[in-house]
Coordinates of C-alpha atoms and ligand atoms in Angstrom, one line a residue:
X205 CA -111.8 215.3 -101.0
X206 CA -108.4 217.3 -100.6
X207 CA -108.3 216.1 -97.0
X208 CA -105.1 213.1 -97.3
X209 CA -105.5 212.6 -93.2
X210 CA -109.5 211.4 -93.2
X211 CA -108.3 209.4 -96.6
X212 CA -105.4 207.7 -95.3
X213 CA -106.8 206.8 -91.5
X214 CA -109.7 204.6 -93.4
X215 CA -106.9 202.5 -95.0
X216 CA -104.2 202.1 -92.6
X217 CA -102.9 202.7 -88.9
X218 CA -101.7 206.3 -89.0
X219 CA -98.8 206.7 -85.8
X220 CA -98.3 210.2 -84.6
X221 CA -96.6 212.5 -82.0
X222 CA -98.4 214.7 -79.8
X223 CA -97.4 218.0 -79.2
X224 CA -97.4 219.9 -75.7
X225 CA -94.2 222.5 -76.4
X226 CA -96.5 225.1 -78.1
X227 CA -93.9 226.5 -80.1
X228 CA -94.1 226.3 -84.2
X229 CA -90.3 225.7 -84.3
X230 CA -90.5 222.2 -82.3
X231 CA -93.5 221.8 -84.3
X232 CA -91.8 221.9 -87.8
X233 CA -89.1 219.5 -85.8
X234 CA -91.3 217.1 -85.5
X235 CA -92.9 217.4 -88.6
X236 CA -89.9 216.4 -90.5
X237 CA -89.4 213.4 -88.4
X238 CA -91.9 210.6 -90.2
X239 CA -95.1 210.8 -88.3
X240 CA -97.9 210.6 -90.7
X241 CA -100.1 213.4 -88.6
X242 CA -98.8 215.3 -85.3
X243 CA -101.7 216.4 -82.5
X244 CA -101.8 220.4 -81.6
X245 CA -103.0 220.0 -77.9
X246 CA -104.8 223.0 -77.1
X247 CA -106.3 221.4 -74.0
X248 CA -103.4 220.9 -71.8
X249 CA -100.4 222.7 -73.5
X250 CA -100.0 226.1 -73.3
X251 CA -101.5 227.1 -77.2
X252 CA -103.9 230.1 -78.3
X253 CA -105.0 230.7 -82.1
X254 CA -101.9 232.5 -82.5
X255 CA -99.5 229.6 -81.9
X256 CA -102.0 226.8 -83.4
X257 CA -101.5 229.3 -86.5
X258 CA -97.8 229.4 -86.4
X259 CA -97.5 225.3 -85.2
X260 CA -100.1 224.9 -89.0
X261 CA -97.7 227.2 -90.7
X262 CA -94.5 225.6 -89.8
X263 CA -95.6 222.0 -90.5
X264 CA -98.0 222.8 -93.9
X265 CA -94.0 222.3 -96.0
X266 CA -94.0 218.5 -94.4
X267 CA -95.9 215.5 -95.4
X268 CA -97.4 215.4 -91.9
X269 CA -101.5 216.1 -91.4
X270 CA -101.5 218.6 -88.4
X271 CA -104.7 217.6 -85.9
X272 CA -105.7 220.4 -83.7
X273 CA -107.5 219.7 -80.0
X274 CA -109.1 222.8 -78.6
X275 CA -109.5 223.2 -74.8
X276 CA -113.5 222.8 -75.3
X277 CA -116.3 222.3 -77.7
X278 CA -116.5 226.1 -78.1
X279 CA -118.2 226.7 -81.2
X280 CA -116.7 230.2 -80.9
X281 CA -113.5 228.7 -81.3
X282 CA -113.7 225.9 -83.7
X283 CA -114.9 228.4 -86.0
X284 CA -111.7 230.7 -85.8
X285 CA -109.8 227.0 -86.1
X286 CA -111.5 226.1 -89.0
X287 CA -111.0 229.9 -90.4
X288 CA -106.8 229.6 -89.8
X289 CA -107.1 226.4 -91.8
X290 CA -107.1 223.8 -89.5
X291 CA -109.5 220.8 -91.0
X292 CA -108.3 218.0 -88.8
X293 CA -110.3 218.4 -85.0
X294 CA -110.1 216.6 -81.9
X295 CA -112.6 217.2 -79.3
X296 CA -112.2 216.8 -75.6
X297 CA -114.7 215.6 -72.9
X298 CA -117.9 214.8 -75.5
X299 CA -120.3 212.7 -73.6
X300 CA -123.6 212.9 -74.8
X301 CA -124.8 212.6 -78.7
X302 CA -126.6 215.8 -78.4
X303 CA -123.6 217.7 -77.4
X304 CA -122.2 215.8 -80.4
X305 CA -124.6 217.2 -82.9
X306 CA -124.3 220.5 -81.6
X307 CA -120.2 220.1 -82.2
X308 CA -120.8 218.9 -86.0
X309 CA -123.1 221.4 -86.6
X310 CA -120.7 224.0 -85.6
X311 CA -118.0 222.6 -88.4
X312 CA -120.7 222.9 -90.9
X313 CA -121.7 225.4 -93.2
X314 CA -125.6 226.3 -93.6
X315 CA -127.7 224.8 -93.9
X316 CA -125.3 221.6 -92.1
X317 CA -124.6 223.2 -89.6
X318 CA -123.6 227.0 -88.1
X319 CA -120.4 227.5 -88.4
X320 CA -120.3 231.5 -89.8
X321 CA -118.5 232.3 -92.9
X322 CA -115.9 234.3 -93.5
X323 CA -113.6 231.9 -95.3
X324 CA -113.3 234.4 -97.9
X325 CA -110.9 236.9 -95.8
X326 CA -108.9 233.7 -93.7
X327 CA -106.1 231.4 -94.6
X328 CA -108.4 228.2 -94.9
X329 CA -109.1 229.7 -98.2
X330 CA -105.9 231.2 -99.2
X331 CA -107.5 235.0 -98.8
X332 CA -109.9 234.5 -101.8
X333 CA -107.8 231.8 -103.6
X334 CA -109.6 228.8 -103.3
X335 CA -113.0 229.9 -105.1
X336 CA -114.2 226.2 -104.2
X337 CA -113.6 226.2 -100.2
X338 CA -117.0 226.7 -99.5
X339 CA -118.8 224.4 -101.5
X340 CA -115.8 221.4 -100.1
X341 CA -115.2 222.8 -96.8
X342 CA -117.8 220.7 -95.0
X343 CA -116.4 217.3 -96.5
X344 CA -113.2 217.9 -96.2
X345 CA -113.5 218.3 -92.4
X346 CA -112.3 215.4 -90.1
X347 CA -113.9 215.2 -86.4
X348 CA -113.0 213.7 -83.9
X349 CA -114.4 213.7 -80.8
X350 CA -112.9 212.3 -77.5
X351 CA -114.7 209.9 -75.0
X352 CA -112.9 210.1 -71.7
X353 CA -115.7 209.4 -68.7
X354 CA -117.6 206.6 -67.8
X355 CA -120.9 209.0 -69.2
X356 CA -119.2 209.2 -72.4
X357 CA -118.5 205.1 -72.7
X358 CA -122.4 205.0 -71.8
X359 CA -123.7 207.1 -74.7
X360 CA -120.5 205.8 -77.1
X361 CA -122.3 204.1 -79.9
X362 CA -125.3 206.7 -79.8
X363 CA -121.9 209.4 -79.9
X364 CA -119.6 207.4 -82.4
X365 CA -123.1 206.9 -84.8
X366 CA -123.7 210.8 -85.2
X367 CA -124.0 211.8 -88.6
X368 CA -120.6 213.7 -89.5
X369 CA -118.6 212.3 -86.8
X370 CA -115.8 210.7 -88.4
X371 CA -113.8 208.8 -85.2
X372 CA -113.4 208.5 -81.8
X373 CA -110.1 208.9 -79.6
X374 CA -109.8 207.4 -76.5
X375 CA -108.2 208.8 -73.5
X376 CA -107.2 206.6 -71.6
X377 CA -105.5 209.3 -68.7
X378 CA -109.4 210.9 -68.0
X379 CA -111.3 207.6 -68.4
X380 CA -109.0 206.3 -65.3
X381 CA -109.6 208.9 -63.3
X382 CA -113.9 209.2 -64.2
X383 CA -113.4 205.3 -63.2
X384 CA -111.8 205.8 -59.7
X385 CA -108.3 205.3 -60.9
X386 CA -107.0 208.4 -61.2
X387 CA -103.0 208.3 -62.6
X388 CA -103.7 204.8 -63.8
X389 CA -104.1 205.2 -67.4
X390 CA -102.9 201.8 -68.3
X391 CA -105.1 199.8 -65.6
X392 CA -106.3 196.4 -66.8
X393 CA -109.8 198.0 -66.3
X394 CA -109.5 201.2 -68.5
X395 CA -107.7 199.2 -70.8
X396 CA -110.2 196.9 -70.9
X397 CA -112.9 199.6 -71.4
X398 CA -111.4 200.8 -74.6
X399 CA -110.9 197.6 -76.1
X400 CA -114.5 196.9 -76.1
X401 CA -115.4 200.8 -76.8
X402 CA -112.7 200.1 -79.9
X403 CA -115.0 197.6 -81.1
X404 CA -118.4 199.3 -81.2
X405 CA -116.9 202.2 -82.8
X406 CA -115.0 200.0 -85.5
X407 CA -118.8 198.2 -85.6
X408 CA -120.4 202.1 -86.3
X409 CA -118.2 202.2 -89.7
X410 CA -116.3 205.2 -87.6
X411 CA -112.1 205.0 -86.6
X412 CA -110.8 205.0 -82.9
X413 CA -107.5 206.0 -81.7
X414 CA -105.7 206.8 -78.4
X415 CA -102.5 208.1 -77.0
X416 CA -100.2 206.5 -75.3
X417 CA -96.6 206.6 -74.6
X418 CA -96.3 203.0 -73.0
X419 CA -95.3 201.0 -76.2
X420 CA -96.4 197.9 -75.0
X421 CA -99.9 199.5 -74.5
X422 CA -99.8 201.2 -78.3
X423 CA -98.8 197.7 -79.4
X424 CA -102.1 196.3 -77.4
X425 CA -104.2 198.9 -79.0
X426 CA -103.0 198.1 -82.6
X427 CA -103.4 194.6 -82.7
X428 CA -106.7 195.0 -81.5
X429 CA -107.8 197.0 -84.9
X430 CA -107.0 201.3 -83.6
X431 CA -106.8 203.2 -86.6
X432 CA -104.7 206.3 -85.3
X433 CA -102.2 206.1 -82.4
X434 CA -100.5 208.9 -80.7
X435 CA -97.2 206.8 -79.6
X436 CA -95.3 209.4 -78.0
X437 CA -95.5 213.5 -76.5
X438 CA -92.9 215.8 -77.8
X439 CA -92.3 217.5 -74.5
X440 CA -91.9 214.0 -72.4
X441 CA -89.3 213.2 -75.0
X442 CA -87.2 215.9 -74.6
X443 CA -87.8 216.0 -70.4
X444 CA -86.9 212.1 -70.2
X445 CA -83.7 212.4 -72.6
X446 CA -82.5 215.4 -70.5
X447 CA -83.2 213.8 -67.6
X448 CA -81.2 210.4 -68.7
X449 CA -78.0 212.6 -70.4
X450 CA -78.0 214.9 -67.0
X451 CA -78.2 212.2 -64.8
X452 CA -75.9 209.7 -67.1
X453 CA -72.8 211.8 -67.0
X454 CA -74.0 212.2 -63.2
X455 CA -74.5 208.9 -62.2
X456 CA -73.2 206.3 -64.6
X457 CA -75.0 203.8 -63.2
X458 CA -78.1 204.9 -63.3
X459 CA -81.1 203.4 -65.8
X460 CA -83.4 206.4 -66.7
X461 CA -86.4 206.0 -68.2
X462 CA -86.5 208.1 -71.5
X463 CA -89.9 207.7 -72.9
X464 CA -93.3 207.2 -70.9
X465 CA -95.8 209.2 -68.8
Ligands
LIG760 O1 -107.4 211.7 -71.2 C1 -106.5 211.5 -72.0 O2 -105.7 210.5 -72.0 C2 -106.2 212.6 -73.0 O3 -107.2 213.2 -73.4 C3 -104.8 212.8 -73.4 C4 -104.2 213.7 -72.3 O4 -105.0 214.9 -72.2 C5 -102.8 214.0 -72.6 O5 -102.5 215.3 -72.4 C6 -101.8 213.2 -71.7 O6 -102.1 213.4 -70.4

């Protein structure tokens, strides 16, 4: 298996930073900075295949495994992901084990899955130079998909069991709100919720994750066994330090906040 990210998350925590900038140039910032993978969100960051291609470019030189999140479970467009090289998928809103079926088969080759092929003419294969991507492709893909609704945490083991789903992420911001507590992703409830979701997907042999940029709450999420943790977002951090260095020259006095959303 030549995918290092799906390896290394079944033997230790892996920390990373997750990317809402959209540009390749902040991208290859942050992949120099020590994150062992960095999240491409296509769902609410404003990415197309162009600049998911340019963010997979700019990061390929670093030691960093790049995870791309497209806005759906388009099969249309997890296909042209997979074709720009991108083996490492997170998938929003999934909420019923059917829908998760239908979202490995479209990362799978025939007669896996549907995915169409026409590795031979894309980067994933280096135009023609990896005669062997199409015999490894299907293994060397890592899915995961996203439970983020109170229908998804009902159907979670049935979801997190599915035959080529390899984790689960957690998130936390769209759980709150399908509980009634919208803009309170780090309520004792929803935190509570993925704790014992954590455990039934740990109990399925599969990895969990989540994001969050409340330490305190990363540090909760670890202890508790997460095998991936998105600890920070690349666009908060550079909005809370220029907030704190305008407003500290401003305003000596004042305490800003840099990190946190
Ligand atoms: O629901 C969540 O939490 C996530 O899926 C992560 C958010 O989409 C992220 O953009 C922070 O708001």
């Amino acid at each position: 298996m030549k995918n290092s990210f799906k390896q290394k998350v079944a033997q230790a925590p892996q920390f990373g930073l997750w990317l809402a900038l959209a540009d390749h140039y902040s991208a290859e910032i942050s992949a120099g900075a020590g994150f062992d993978f960095l999240l491409l969100d296509g769902e609410h960051s404003p990415i197309d295949l162009r600049t998911i291609l340019g963010q997979l470019q700019a990061i390929a030189a670093y030691d960093v495994a790049p995870v791309v999140r497209p806005p759906t479970d388009d099969p249309v467009l997890i296909k042209q992901l997979l074709d720009i090289g991108a083996n490492n998928l997170l998938i929003p809103m999934v909420e019923t084990a059917e829908q998760a079926r239908t979202i490995v088969a479209s990362t799978r080759y025939p007669p896996l899955g549907f995915r169409g092929v026409g590795s031979g003419i894309a980067r994933a294969a280096r135009w023609g130079n990896d005669p062997e991507y199409m015999q490894t492709a299907n293994d060397n893909i890592c899915l995961i998909l996203q439970i983020e609704s109170v229908a998804g945490l009902a159907n979670l083991e049935a979801i997190a069991a599915t035959d080529g789903v390899d984790g689960i992420f957690f998130g936390a911001v769209d759980l709150s709100a399908s509980m009634g507590l919208l803009g309170q992703p780090n309520h004792p409830d929803v935190i509570e919720a993925i704790d014992t979701a954590m455990g039934k997907v740990q109990a399925c042999g599969k990895f969990a994750g989540f994001l969050s940029a409340d330490d305190a709450i990363s540090r909760h999420f670890l202890a508790n066994g997460a095998n991936f943790a998105a600890v920070g977002v690349d666009a908060l951090l550079l909005s809370n330090a220029a907030r704190a260095l305008a407003h500290g020259f401003k305003q000596p006095d004042t305490v800003i906040e840099t990190r946190g959303y």
